[in-house]
mmCIF file of C-alpha atoms and ligand atoms in Angstrom:
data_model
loop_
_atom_site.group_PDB
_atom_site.id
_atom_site.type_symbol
_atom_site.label_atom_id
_atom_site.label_comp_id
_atom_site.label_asym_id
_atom_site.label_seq_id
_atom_site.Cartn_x
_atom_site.Cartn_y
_atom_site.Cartn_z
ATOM 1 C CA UNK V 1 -29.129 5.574 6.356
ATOM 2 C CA UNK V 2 -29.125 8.704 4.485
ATOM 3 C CA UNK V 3 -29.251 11.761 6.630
ATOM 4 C CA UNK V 4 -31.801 14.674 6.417
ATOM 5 C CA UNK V 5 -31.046 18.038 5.195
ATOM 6 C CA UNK V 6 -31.413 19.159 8.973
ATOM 7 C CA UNK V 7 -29.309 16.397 10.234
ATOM 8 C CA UNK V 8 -26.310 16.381 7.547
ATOM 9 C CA UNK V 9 -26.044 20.072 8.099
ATOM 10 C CA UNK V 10 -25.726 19.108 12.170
ATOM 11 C CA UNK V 11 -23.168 16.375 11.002
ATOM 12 C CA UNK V 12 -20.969 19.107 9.185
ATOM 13 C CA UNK V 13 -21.070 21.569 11.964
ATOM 14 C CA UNK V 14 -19.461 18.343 14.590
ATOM 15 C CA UNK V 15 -16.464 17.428 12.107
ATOM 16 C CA UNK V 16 -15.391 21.701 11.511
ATOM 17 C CA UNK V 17 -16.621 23.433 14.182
ATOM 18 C CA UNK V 18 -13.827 23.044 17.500
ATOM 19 C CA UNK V 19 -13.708 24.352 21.281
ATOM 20 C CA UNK V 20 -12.836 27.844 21.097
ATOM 21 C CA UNK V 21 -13.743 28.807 18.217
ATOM 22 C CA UNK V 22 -16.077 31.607 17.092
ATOM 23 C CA UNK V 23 -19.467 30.904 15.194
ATOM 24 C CA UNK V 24 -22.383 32.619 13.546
ATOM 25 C CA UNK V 25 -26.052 31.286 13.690
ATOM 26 C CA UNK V 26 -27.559 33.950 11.323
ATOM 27 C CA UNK V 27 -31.366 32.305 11.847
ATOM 28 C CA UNK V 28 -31.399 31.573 15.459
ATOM 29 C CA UNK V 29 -35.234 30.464 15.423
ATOM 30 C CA UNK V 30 -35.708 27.740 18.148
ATOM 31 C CA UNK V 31 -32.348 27.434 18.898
ATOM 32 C CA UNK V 32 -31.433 24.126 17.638
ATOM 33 C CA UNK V 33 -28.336 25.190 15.743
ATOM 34 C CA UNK V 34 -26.995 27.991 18.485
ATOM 35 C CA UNK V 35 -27.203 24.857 21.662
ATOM 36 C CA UNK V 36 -25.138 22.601 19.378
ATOM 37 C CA UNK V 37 -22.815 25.571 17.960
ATOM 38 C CA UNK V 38 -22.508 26.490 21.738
ATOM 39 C CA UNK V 39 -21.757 22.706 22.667
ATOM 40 C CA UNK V 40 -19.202 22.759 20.137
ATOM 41 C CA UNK V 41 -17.434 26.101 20.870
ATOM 42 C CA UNK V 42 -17.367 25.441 24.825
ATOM 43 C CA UNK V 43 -16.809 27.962 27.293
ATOM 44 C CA UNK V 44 -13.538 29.499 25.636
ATOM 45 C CA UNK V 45 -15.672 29.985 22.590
ATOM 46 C CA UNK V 46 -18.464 32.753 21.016
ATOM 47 C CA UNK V 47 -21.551 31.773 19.323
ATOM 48 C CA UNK V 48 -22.660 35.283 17.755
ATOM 49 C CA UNK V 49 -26.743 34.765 16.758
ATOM 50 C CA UNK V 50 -29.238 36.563 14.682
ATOM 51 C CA UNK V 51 -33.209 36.483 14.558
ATOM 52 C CA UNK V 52 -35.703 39.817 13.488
ATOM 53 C CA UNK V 53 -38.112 38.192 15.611
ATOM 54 C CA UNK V 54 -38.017 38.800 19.887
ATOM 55 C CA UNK V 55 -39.447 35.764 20.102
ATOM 56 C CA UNK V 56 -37.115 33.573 19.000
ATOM 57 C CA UNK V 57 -34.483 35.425 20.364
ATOM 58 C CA UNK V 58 -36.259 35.233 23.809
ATOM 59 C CA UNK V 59 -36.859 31.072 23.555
ATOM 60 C CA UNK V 60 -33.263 30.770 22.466
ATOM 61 C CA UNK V 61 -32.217 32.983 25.452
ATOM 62 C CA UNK V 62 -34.465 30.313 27.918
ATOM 63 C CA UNK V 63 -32.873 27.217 26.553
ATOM 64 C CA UNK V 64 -29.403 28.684 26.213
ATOM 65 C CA UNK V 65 -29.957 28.833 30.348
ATOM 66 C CA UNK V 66 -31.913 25.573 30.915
ATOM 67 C CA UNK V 67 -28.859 23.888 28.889
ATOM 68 C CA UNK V 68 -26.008 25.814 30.911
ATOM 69 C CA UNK V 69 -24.627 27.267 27.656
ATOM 70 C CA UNK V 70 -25.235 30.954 28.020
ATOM 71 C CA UNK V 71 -21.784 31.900 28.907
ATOM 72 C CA UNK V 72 -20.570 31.315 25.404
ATOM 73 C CA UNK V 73 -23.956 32.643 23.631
ATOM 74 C CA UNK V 74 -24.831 36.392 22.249
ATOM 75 C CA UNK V 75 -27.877 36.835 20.960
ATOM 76 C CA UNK V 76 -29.145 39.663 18.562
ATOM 77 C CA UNK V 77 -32.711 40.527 17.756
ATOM 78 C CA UNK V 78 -31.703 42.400 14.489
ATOM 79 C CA UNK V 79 -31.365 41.183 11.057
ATOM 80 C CA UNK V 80 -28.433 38.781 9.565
ATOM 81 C CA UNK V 81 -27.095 41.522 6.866
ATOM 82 C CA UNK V 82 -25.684 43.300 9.747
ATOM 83 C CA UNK V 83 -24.026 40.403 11.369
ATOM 84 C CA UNK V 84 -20.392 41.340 10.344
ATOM 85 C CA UNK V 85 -20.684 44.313 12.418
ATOM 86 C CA UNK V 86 -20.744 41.977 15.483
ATOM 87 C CA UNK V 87 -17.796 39.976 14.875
ATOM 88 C CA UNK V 88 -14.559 41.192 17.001
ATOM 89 C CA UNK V 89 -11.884 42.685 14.933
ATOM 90 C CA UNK V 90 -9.321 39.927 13.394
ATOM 91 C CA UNK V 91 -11.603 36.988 13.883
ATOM 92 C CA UNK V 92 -11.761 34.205 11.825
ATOM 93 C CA UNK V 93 -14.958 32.417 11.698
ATOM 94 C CA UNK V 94 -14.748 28.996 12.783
ATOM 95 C CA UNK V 95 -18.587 28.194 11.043
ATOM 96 C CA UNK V 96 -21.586 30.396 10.021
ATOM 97 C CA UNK V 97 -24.830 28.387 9.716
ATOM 98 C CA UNK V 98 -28.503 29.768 8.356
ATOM 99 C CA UNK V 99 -31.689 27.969 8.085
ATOM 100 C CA UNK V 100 -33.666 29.609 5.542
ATOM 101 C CA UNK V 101 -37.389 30.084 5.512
ATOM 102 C CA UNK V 102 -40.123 30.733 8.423
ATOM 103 C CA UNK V 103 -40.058 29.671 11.680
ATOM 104 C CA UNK V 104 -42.159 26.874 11.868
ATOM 105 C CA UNK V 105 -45.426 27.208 14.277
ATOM 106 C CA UNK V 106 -44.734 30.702 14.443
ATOM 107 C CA UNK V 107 -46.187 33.899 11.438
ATOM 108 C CA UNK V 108 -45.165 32.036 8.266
ATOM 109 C CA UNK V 109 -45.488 35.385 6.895
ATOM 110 C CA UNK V 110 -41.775 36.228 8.304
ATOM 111 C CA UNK V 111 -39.531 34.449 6.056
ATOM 112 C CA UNK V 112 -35.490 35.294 5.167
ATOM 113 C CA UNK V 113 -35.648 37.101 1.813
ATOM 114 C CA UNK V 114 -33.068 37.087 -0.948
ATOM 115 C CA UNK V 115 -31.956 40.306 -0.697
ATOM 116 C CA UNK V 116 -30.846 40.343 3.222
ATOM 117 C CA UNK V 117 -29.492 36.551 3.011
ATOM 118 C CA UNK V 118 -27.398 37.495 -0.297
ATOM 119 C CA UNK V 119 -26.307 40.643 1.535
ATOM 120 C CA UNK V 120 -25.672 38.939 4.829
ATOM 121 C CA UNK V 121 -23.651 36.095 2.856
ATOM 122 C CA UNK V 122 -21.830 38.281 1.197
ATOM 123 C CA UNK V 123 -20.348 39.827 4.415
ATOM 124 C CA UNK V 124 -19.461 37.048 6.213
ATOM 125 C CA UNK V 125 -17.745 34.435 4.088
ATOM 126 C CA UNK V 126 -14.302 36.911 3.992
ATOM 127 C CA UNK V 127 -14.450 36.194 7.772
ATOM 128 C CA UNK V 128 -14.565 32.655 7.650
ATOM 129 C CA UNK V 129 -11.766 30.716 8.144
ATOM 130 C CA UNK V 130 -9.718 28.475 5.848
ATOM 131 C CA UNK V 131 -10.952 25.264 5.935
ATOM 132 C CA UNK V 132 -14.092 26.584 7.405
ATOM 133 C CA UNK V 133 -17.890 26.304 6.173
ATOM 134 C CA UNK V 134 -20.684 28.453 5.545
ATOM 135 C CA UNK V 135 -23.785 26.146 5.840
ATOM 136 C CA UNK V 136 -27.161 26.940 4.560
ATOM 137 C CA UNK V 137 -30.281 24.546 4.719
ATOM 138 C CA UNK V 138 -32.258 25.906 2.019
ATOM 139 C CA UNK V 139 -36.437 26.055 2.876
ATOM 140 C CA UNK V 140 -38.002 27.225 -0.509
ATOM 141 C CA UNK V 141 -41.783 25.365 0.211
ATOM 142 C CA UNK V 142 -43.080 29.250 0.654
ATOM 143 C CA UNK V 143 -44.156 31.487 -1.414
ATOM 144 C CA UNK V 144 -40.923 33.569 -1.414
ATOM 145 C CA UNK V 145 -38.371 30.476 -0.874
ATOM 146 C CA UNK V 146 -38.512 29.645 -4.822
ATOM 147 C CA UNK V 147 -36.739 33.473 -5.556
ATOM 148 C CA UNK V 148 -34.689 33.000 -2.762
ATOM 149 C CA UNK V 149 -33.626 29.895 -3.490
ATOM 150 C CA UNK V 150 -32.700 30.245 -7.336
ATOM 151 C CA UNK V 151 -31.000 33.667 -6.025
ATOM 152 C CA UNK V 152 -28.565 31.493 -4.013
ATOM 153 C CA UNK V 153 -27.530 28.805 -5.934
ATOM 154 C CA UNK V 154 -26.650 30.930 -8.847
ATOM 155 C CA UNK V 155 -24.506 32.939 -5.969
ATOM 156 C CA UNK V 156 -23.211 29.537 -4.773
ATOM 157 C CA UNK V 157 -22.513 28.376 -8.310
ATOM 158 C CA UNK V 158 -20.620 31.270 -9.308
ATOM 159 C CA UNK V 159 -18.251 31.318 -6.562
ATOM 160 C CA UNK V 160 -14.425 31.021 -7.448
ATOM 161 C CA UNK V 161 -13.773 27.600 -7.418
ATOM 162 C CA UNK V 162 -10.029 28.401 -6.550
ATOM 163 C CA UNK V 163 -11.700 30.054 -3.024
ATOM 164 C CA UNK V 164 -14.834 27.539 -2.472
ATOM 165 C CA UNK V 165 -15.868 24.653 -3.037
ATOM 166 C CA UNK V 166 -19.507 24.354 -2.601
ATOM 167 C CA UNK V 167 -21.883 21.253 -1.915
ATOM 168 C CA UNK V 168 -25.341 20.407 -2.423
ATOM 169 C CA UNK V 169 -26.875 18.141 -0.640
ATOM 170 C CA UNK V 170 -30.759 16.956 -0.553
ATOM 171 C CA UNK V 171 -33.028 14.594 -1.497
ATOM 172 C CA UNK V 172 -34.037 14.196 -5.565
ATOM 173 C CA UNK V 173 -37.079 12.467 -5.151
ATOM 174 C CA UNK V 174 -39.095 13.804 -2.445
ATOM 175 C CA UNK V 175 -42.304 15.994 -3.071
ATOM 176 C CA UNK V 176 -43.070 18.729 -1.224
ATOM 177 C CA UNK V 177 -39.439 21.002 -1.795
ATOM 178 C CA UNK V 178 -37.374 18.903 0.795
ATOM 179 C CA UNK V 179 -35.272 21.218 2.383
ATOM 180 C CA UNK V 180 -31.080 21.018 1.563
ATOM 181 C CA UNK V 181 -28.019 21.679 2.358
ATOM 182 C CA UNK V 182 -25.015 24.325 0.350
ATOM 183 C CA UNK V 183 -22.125 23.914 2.384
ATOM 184 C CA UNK V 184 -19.651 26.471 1.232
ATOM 185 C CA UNK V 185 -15.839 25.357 2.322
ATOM 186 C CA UNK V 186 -13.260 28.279 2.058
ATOM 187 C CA UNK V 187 -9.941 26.840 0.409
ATOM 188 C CA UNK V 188 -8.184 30.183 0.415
ATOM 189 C CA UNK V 189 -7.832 33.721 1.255
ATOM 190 C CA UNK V 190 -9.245 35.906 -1.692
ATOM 191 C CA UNK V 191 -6.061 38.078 -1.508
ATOM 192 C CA UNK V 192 -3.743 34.746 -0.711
ATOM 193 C CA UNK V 193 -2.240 33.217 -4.208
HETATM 194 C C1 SAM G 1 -36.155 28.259 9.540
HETATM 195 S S1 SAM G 1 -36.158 29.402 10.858
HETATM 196 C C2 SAM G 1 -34.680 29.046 11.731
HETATM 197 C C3 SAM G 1 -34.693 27.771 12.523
HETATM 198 C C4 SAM G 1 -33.624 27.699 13.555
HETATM 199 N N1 SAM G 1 -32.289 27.542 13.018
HETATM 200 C C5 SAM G 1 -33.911 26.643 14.614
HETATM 201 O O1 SAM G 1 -32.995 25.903 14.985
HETATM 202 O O2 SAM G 1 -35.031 26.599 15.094
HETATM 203 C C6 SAM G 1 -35.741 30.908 10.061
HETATM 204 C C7 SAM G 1 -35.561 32.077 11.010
HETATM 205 O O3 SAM G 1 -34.972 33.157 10.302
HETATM 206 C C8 SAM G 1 -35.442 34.336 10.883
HETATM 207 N N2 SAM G 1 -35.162 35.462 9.970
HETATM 208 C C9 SAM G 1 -35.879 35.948 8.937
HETATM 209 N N3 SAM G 1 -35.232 36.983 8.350
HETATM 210 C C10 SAM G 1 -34.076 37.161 9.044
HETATM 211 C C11 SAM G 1 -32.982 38.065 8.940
HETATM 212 N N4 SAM G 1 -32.933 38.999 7.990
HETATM 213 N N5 SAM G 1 -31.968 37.956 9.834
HETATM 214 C C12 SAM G 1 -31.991 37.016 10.808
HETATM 215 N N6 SAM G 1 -32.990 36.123 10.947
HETATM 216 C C13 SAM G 1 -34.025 36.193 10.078
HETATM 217 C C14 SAM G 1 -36.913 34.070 11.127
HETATM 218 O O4 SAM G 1 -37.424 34.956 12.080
HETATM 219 C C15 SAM G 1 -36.852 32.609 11.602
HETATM 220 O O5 SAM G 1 -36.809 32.533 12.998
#
């Protein structure tokens, strides 16, 4: 069977992300993505999250305990476009994940925003690792998810394909904007030849 948008990007995360390694979740929400990122990393890893709102910083912070997994887990209530600042000096990302959007049952009126997730993406991928991805499930069924959305893609698109190579992934004939997937694999080292 075909895998949703939700579950391909989960799929992904198993096959790059290893024990040890040090992750982003730059839309921390529920939590989904930081207990499997912090599943993956183990105890001699770092998941590093992000989330503007307390409360999904503070439900994260619950299950992170309930689950045993809040050794390896930092969580920030501040905004993704910072994140870089929070990443130890000379460390290679081992994944970076967002879900774009709202978070859903919560105020649909807080949604990521072009601006800060261009800003935010633009920081982070020269800390990813070679051979590494930057995943992003794309939610554009709001009102501002159609800018957003356009925004990155035509960032995606116009990446170096000698540095990236970038994947799209979703469903073609589903109503409703289905949510997908832009996995963005670093091949090299902007300054590497
Ligand atoms: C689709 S939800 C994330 C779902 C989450 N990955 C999960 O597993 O539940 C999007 C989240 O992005 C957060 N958000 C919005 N703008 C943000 C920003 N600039 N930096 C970090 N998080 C942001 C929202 O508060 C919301 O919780």
């Amino acid at each position: 069977m075909l895998e949703k948008a939700v579950d391909y990007s989960h799929s992904l995360l198993k096959s790059t992300v290893s024990p040890g390694d040090t992750v982003i979740d730059a839309t921390v929400g529920k939590g989904n993505d930081t207990i499997l990122l912090a599943s993956l990393v183990g105890k001699s890893g770092r998941v590093i999250g992000f989330d503007v709102q307390e409360k999904a910083i503070r439900l994260t912070r619950e299950k992170c305990l309930l689950t045993g997994l809040s050794d390896q887990v930092t969580l920030h209530h501040i905004g993704h476009e910072k994140a870089d600042e929070f990443v130890p000096a000379n460390t290679e990302l081992g994944g970076i994940i967002y879900n774009l959007g709202y978070l859903p049952g919560s105020d649909k009126s807080i949604t990521t925003l072009l601006e800060s997730t261009l800003a935010s993406i633009k920081r982070l991928l020269p800390l990813l690792r070679v051979g590494s991805l930057m995943i992003l499930v794309v939610y554009s069924g709001h009102p501002e998810g159609e800018t957003e959305k356009n925004g990155v893609l035509n960032f995606a698109k116009n990446l170096d394909q000698n540095e990236f190579s970038v994947l799209q992934y979703g469903f073609i004939n589903q109503q409703n904007n289905p949510p997908f997937v832009l996995a963005i694999e670093k091949r090299k080292n902007a300054s590497s030849s």
